[in-house]
PDB file of C-alpha atoms in Angstrom:
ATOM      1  CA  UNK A   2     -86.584 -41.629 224.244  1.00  0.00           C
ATOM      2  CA  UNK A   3     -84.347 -39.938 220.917  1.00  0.00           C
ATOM      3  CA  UNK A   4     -83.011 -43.648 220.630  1.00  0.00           C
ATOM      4  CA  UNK A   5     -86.437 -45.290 220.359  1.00  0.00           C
ATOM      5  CA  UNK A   6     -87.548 -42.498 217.807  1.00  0.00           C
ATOM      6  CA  UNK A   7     -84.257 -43.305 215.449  1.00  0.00           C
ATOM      7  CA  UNK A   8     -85.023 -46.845 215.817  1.00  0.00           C
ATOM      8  CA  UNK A   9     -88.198 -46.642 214.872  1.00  0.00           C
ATOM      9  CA  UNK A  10     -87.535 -44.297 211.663  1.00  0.00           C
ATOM     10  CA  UNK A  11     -84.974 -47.003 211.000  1.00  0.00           C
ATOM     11  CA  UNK A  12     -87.049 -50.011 210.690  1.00  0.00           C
ATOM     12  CA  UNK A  13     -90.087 -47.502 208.541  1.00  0.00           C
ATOM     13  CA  UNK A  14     -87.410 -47.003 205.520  1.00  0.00           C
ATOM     14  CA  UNK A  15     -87.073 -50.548 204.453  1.00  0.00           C
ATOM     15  CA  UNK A  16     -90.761 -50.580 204.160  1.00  0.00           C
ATOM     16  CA  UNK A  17     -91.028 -47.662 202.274  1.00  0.00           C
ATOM     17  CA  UNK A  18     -87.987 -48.636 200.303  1.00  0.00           C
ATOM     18  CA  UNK A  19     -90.292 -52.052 199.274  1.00  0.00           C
ATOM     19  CA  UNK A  20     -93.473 -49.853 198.628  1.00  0.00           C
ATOM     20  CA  UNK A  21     -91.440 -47.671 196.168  1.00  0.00           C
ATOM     21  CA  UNK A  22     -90.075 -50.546 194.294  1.00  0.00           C
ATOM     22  CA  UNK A  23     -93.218 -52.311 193.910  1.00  0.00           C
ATOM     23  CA  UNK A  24     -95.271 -49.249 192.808  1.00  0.00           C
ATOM     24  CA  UNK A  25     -92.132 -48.672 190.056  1.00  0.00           C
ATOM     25  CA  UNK A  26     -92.748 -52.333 188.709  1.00  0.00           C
ATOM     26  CA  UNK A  27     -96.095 -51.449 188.466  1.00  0.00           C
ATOM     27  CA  UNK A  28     -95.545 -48.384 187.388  1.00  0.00           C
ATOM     28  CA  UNK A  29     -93.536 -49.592 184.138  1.00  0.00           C
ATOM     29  CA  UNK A  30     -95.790 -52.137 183.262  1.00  0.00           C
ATOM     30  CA  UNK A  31     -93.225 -54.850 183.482  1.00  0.00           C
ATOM     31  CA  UNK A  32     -95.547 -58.094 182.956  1.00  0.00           C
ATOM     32  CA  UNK A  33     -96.936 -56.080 180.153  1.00  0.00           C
ATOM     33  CA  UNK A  34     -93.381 -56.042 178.420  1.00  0.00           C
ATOM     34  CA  UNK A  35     -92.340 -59.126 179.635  1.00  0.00           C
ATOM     35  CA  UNK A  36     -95.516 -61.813 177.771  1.00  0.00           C
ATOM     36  CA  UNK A  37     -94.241 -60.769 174.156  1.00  0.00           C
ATOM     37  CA  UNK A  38     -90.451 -61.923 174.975  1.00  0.00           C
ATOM     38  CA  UNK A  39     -92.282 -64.866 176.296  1.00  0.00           C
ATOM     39  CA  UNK A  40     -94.174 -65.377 172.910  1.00  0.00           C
ATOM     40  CA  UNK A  41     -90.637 -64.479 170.852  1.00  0.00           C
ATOM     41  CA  UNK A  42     -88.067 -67.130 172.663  1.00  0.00           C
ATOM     42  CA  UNK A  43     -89.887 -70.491 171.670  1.00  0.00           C
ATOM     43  CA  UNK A  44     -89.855 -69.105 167.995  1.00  0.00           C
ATOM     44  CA  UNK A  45     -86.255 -68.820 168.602  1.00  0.00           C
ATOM     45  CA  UNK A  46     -86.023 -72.167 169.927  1.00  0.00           C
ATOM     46  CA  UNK A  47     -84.597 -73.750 166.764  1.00  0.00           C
ATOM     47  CA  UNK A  48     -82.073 -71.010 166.513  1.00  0.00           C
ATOM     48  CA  UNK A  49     -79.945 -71.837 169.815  1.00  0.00           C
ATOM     49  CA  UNK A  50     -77.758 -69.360 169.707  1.00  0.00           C
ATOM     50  CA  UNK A  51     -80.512 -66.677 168.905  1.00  0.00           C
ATOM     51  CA  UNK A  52     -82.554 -68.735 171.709  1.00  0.00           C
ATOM     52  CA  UNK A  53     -79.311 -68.224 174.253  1.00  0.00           C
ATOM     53  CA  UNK A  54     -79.323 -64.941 173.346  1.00  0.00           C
ATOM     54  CA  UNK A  55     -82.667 -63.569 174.446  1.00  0.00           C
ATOM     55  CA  UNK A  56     -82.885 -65.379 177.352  1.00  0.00           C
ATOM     56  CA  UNK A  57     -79.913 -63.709 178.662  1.00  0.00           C
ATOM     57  CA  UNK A  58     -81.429 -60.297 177.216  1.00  0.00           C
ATOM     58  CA  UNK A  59     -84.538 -60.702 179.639  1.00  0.00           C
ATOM     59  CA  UNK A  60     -82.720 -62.113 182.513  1.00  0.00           C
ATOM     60  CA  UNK A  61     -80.207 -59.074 182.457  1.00  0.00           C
ATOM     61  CA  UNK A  62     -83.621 -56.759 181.667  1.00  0.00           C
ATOM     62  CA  UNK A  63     -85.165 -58.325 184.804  1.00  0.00           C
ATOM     63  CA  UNK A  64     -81.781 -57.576 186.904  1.00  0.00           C
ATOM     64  CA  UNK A  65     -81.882 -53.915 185.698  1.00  0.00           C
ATOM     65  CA  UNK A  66     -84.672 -53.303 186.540  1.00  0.00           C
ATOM     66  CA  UNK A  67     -85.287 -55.443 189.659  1.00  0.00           C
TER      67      UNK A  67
END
């Protein structure tokens, strides 16, 4: 019966892991960040190396964080 318990506190911490994470996103407000770089890159657009630029700034924000 010990090996059912382990296996069963096993397969809880991924979920908890998941919960955690989301409630962190929320948490920090990422959308609310995230819509002014949205409203900054087409600006930027006829810039392309400023334009390059910031889109790799949020996509290595959004693997940071995520």
């Amino acid at each position: 019966m010990s090996f059912l318990q382990d296996a069963r506190r096993v397969e809880r911490r991924p979920v908890a892991k998941q919960g955690d994470e989301q409630l962190k996103s929320f948490a920090s407000g990422r959308s609310s960040y995230e819509r002014p770089m949205i409203g900054i890159i087409p600006a930027a657009l006829p810039f392309p190396p400023l334009a390059s630029l910031l889109v790799r700034s949020v996509d290595l924000g959004r693997f940071a964080i995520g």
